[in-house]
Amino acid sequence: TDKDKEKAPAEFMGIKPQNIEQKFAFKALLDDDIPLVILLGAAGTGKTVLSLAAALHKVNEGVYDRIVVIKPNIPVGGIDIGALPGDKYEKLSAWLGPMKDNVQQLIGDRRRGANQTFEQMVDEGLIEVEALSYIQGRSIAKSVIIVDEVQNISPRVARMVVERCGPGSKVILLGDASQVENPFLDQKSNGLAHAAAGSKKSELAAVVTLIKVERSQLAAAASSIFARPESH
C-alpha cells in the first residue's frame, strides 16, 4: 500500500540506516519507480554500503539480475600507480577496494577475505565490473548500475553512463563534489554536480546528501583534524 511504501526501511543485508539522511537514501534506493538515485557525501557517510546493500537485496528478490560496478581510475592526489597487467577485471580490480570492503561487510566470509568474496560474485555473474572506456554503445538491462567517484568524470561521460540504462535497470551515482581528483574538472564542472543539479527537474531521479560520517569516530573527526595546520 501507499502507506507501507512511505515507511522507512528498517534493515537490509544487515545494514540499518543510522540517521535521517540514510533513511531517505534507502527509501530511494529501494524504490523501483526511481531509476536514477544520486548520493552525495564525504567519505564514511555510507554511500557505497547503502547502495550495495539495497542492490544485493533487490538482486536476491529477483528484481534485478546483477550489479554493474563502474569506477573511474583517477589516481588520488595525482599519485599514479602506472599501467596495470592483466585482463579488464584485473586492471580495474586495483581501483575497487571500497567496493570489495563493503561486499565483505555485507556478505563476506572473514576467513576468505574481501577480494575472494568479491571475485566469487564476479565469477557467478552477480557482479560485473565495467570500464568507462568500454561502456559506450552498451544497453544494460535489468541491472543495478553503480557508478562511484562520479565527481571525477565529466558531465558528458556521466550522461553517457546514464544513457546505458536499459529496460528494468536502475542507475546509482555516488560521489563527493569536494574531492575532485581529475585535474580537468572542479567542484562545479564535474559530472556529479551536473547530475545532481539537473535531477531536481526530473521525477525519475532522487538526490540525497549524506552529512554525518558513520564509519568511525576517527573518520568523523578527520575533517576537523586536517582542517588547518597549527602555526609555529
mmCIF file of C-alpha atoms in Angstrom, residues 36-208:
data_model
loop_
_atom_site.group_PDB
_atom_site.id
_atom_site.type_symbol
_atom_site.label_atom_id
_atom_site.label_comp_id
_atom_site.label_asym_id
_atom_site.label_seq_id
_atom_site.Cartn_x
_atom_site.Cartn_y
_atom_site.Cartn_z
ATOM 1 C CA LEU A 36 18.177 7.240 -11.001
ATOM 2 C CA VAL A 37 19.490 7.821 -7.467
ATOM 3 C CA ILE A 38 22.324 10.238 -6.693
ATOM 4 C CA LEU A 39 24.024 10.040 -3.309
ATOM 5 C CA LEU A 40 26.383 12.837 -2.321
ATOM 6 C CA GLY A 41 28.542 12.929 0.775
ATOM 7 C CA ALA A 42 32.002 12.750 2.248
ATOM 8 C CA ALA A 43 33.901 9.517 2.778
ATOM 9 C CA GLY A 44 32.325 7.429 5.520
ATOM 10 C CA THR A 45 28.773 8.744 5.198
ATOM 11 C CA GLY A 46 27.560 5.385 3.874
ATOM 12 C CA LYS A 47 27.093 5.976 0.139
ATOM 13 C CA THR A 48 28.678 2.745 -1.032
ATOM 14 C CA VAL A 49 27.464 0.355 1.657
ATOM 15 C CA LEU A 50 23.854 1.591 1.437
ATOM 16 C CA SER A 51 23.899 1.262 -2.354
ATOM 17 C CA LEU A 52 25.352 -2.242 -2.303
ATOM 18 C CA ALA A 53 23.004 -3.378 0.477
ATOM 19 C CA ALA A 54 19.952 -2.168 -1.453
ATOM 20 C CA ALA A 55 21.266 -3.582 -4.747
ATOM 21 C CA LEU A 56 22.046 -7.008 -3.270
ATOM 22 C CA HIS A 57 18.632 -7.094 -1.604
ATOM 23 C CA LYS A 58 16.925 -6.359 -4.922
ATOM 24 C CA VAL A 59 19.045 -8.951 -6.747
ATOM 25 C CA ASN A 60 18.072 -11.518 -4.102
ATOM 26 C CA GLU A 61 14.422 -10.582 -4.683
ATOM 27 C CA GLY A 62 14.837 -11.143 -8.419
ATOM 28 C CA VAL A 63 14.052 -7.546 -9.334
ATOM 29 C CA TYR A 64 17.487 -7.206 -10.974
ATOM 30 C CA ASP A 65 19.805 -9.858 -12.402
ATOM 31 C CA ARG A 66 23.137 -8.336 -11.415
ATOM 32 C CA ILE A 67 25.096 -5.332 -10.190
ATOM 33 C CA VAL A 68 27.299 -3.487 -12.676
ATOM 34 C CA VAL A 69 30.114 -1.601 -10.931
ATOM 35 C CA ILE A 70 31.858 1.305 -12.669
ATOM 36 C CA LYS A 71 34.624 3.391 -11.142
ATOM 37 C CA PRO A 72 36.891 5.889 -12.922
ATOM 38 C CA ASN A 73 40.564 5.068 -12.472
ATOM 39 C CA ILE A 74 41.647 8.563 -11.461
ATOM 40 C CA PRO A 75 44.647 8.424 -9.089
ATOM 41 C CA VAL A 76 44.142 10.100 -5.712
ATOM 42 C CA GLY A 77 46.313 13.162 -5.203
ATOM 43 C CA GLY A 78 47.851 12.719 -8.647
ATOM 44 C CA ILE A 79 49.833 9.685 -7.455
ATOM 45 C CA ASP A 80 49.595 7.327 -10.415
ATOM 46 C CA ILE A 81 50.324 3.627 -9.925
ATOM 47 C CA GLY A 82 51.181 3.196 -13.596
ATOM 48 C CA ALA A 83 49.981 0.650 -16.131
ATOM 49 C CA LEU A 84 48.481 -2.497 -14.656
ATOM 50 C CA PRO A 85 48.846 -6.022 -16.081
ATOM 51 C CA GLY A 86 46.068 -8.497 -16.798
ATOM 52 C CA ASP A 87 42.618 -8.537 -18.366
ATOM 53 C CA LYS A 88 39.927 -5.889 -17.906
ATOM 54 C CA TYR A 89 38.839 -7.157 -14.482
ATOM 55 C CA GLU A 90 42.405 -7.484 -13.228
ATOM 56 C CA LYS A 91 43.215 -3.946 -14.379
ATOM 57 C CA LEU A 92 40.127 -2.465 -12.707
ATOM 58 C CA SER A 93 40.345 -4.603 -9.590
ATOM 59 C CA ALA A 94 43.060 -2.393 -8.116
ATOM 60 C CA TRP A 95 40.605 0.533 -8.058
ATOM 61 C CA LEU A 96 37.761 -1.387 -6.424
ATOM 62 C CA GLY A 97 38.975 -1.622 -2.831
ATOM 63 C CA PRO A 98 35.996 0.279 -1.355
ATOM 64 C CA MET A 99 33.501 -1.936 -3.212
ATOM 65 C CA LYS A 100 35.276 -5.104 -2.085
ATOM 66 C CA ASP A 101 35.422 -3.927 1.528
ATOM 67 C CA ASN A 102 31.705 -3.198 1.571
ATOM 68 C CA VAL A 103 30.756 -6.506 -0.058
ATOM 69 C CA GLN A 104 32.870 -8.181 2.614
ATOM 70 C CA GLN A 105 30.997 -6.259 5.318
ATOM 71 C CA LEU A 106 27.624 -7.265 3.865
ATOM 72 C CA ILE A 107 28.061 -10.931 2.983
ATOM 73 C CA GLY A 108 31.715 -11.879 3.197
ATOM 74 C CA ASP A 109 33.285 -14.806 4.937
ATOM 75 C CA ARG A 110 36.092 -13.320 7.041
ATOM 76 C CA ARG A 111 38.200 -16.420 6.509
ATOM 77 C CA ARG A 112 38.288 -15.794 2.753
ATOM 78 C CA GLY A 113 38.661 -12.018 2.741
ATOM 79 C CA ALA A 114 37.113 -9.209 0.739
ATOM 80 C CA ASN A 115 38.949 -9.946 -2.506
ATOM 81 C CA GLN A 116 37.836 -13.602 -2.683
ATOM 82 C CA THR A 117 34.230 -12.770 -1.783
ATOM 83 C CA PHE A 118 34.026 -10.087 -4.456
ATOM 84 C CA GLU A 119 35.717 -12.241 -7.086
ATOM 85 C CA GLN A 120 33.356 -15.124 -6.376
ATOM 86 C CA MET A 121 30.379 -12.851 -7.031
ATOM 87 C CA VAL A 122 32.032 -11.717 -10.274
ATOM 88 C CA ASP A 123 32.576 -15.352 -11.305
ATOM 89 C CA GLU A 124 28.926 -16.144 -10.536
ATOM 90 C CA GLY A 125 27.725 -13.200 -12.642
ATOM 91 C CA LEU A 126 26.137 -11.353 -9.722
ATOM 92 C CA ILE A 127 28.618 -8.504 -10.108
ATOM 93 C CA GLU A 128 30.041 -7.205 -13.373
ATOM 94 C CA VAL A 129 32.949 -4.773 -13.389
ATOM 95 C CA GLU A 130 32.950 -2.426 -16.362
ATOM 96 C CA ALA A 131 35.382 0.220 -17.572
ATOM 97 C CA LEU A 132 34.205 3.630 -18.703
ATOM 98 C CA SER A 133 36.144 3.171 -21.922
ATOM 99 C CA TYR A 134 34.001 0.133 -22.827
ATOM 100 C CA ILE A 135 30.606 1.487 -21.767
ATOM 101 C CA GLN A 136 29.704 3.404 -24.920
ATOM 102 C CA GLY A 137 27.194 1.617 -27.112
ATOM 103 C CA ARG A 138 26.040 -0.799 -24.430
ATOM 104 C CA SER A 139 22.427 -1.207 -23.280
ATOM 105 C CA ILE A 140 22.421 -2.693 -19.785
ATOM 106 C CA ALA A 141 19.065 -4.262 -18.907
ATOM 107 C CA LYS A 142 17.627 -5.456 -15.572
ATOM 108 C CA SER A 143 20.704 -4.395 -13.621
ATOM 109 C CA VAL A 144 21.709 -2.030 -10.847
ATOM 110 C CA ILE A 145 24.445 0.174 -12.292
ATOM 111 C CA ILE A 146 26.572 1.699 -9.514
ATOM 112 C CA VAL A 147 28.994 4.431 -10.583
ATOM 113 C CA ASP A 148 31.432 5.532 -7.885
ATOM 114 C CA GLU A 149 33.522 8.709 -7.696
ATOM 115 C CA VAL A 150 31.327 10.471 -10.267
ATOM 116 C CA GLN A 151 32.939 13.802 -9.318
ATOM 117 C CA ASN A 152 35.952 12.620 -11.310
ATOM 118 C CA ILE A 153 34.148 12.220 -14.633
ATOM 119 C CA SER A 154 32.847 14.900 -16.967
ATOM 120 C CA PRO A 155 29.132 15.683 -17.406
ATOM 121 C CA ARG A 156 29.318 14.191 -20.918
ATOM 122 C CA VAL A 157 30.670 10.881 -19.621
ATOM 123 C CA ALA A 158 28.184 10.821 -16.717
ATOM 124 C CA ARG A 159 25.353 11.358 -19.202
ATOM 125 C CA MET A 160 26.695 8.566 -21.407
ATOM 126 C CA VAL A 161 26.650 6.166 -18.443
ATOM 127 C CA VAL A 162 23.067 7.052 -17.517
ATOM 128 C CA GLU A 163 22.080 6.562 -21.162
ATOM 129 C CA ARG A 164 23.330 2.941 -20.943
ATOM 130 C CA CYS A 165 20.380 2.199 -18.624
ATOM 131 C CA GLY A 166 18.292 -0.403 -20.445
ATOM 132 C CA PRO A 167 14.832 -1.813 -19.647
ATOM 133 C CA GLY A 168 14.292 -2.572 -15.967
ATOM 134 C CA SER A 169 17.596 -1.089 -14.791
ATOM 135 C CA LYS A 170 18.496 1.422 -12.105
ATOM 136 C CA VAL A 171 21.480 3.781 -12.017
ATOM 137 C CA ILE A 172 23.124 4.903 -8.759
ATOM 138 C CA LEU A 173 25.658 7.733 -8.921
ATOM 139 C CA LEU A 174 27.956 8.202 -5.919
ATOM 140 C CA GLY A 175 30.490 10.864 -5.082
ATOM 141 C CA ASP A 176 31.756 13.851 -3.146
ATOM 142 C CA ALA A 177 31.945 17.046 -5.209
ATOM 143 C CA SER A 178 34.522 18.487 -2.797
ATOM 144 C CA GLN A 179 37.008 15.686 -3.594
ATOM 145 C CA VAL A 180 37.706 16.180 -7.298
ATOM 146 C CA GLU A 181 40.963 14.462 -8.307
ATOM 147 C CA ASN A 182 40.573 14.917 -12.064
ATOM 148 C CA PRO A 183 42.806 17.894 -12.991
ATOM 149 C CA PHE A 184 40.425 18.892 -15.803
ATOM 150 C CA LEU A 185 37.372 19.267 -13.526
ATOM 151 C CA ASP A 186 36.367 21.307 -10.490
ATOM 152 C CA GLN A 187 33.538 21.339 -7.939
ATOM 153 C CA LYS A 188 31.096 22.878 -10.412
ATOM 154 C CA SER A 189 32.129 21.370 -13.750
ATOM 155 C CA ASN A 190 32.146 17.679 -12.775
ATOM 156 C CA GLY A 191 29.553 15.064 -13.708
ATOM 157 C CA LEU A 192 28.257 14.588 -10.161
ATOM 158 C CA ALA A 193 27.440 18.281 -9.698
ATOM 159 C CA HIS A 194 25.702 18.447 -13.084
ATOM 160 C CA ALA A 195 23.704 15.271 -12.430
ATOM 161 C CA ALA A 196 22.550 16.472 -9.011
ATOM 162 C CA ALA A 197 21.511 19.896 -10.308
ATOM 163 C CA GLY A 198 19.734 18.541 -13.378
ATOM 164 C CA SER A 199 17.916 15.799 -11.470
ATOM 165 C CA LYS A 200 15.944 18.355 -9.483
ATOM 166 C CA LYS A 201 13.800 18.787 -12.606
ATOM 167 C CA SER A 202 13.047 15.074 -13.058
ATOM 168 C CA GLU A 203 10.504 12.851 -11.326
ATOM 169 C CA LEU A 204 12.630 9.860 -12.329
ATOM 170 C CA ALA A 205 15.515 10.870 -10.063
ATOM 171 C CA ALA A 206 16.201 11.285 -6.360
ATOM 172 C CA VAL A 207 19.133 13.209 -4.876
ATOM 173 C CA VAL A 208 20.171 12.653 -1.249
#
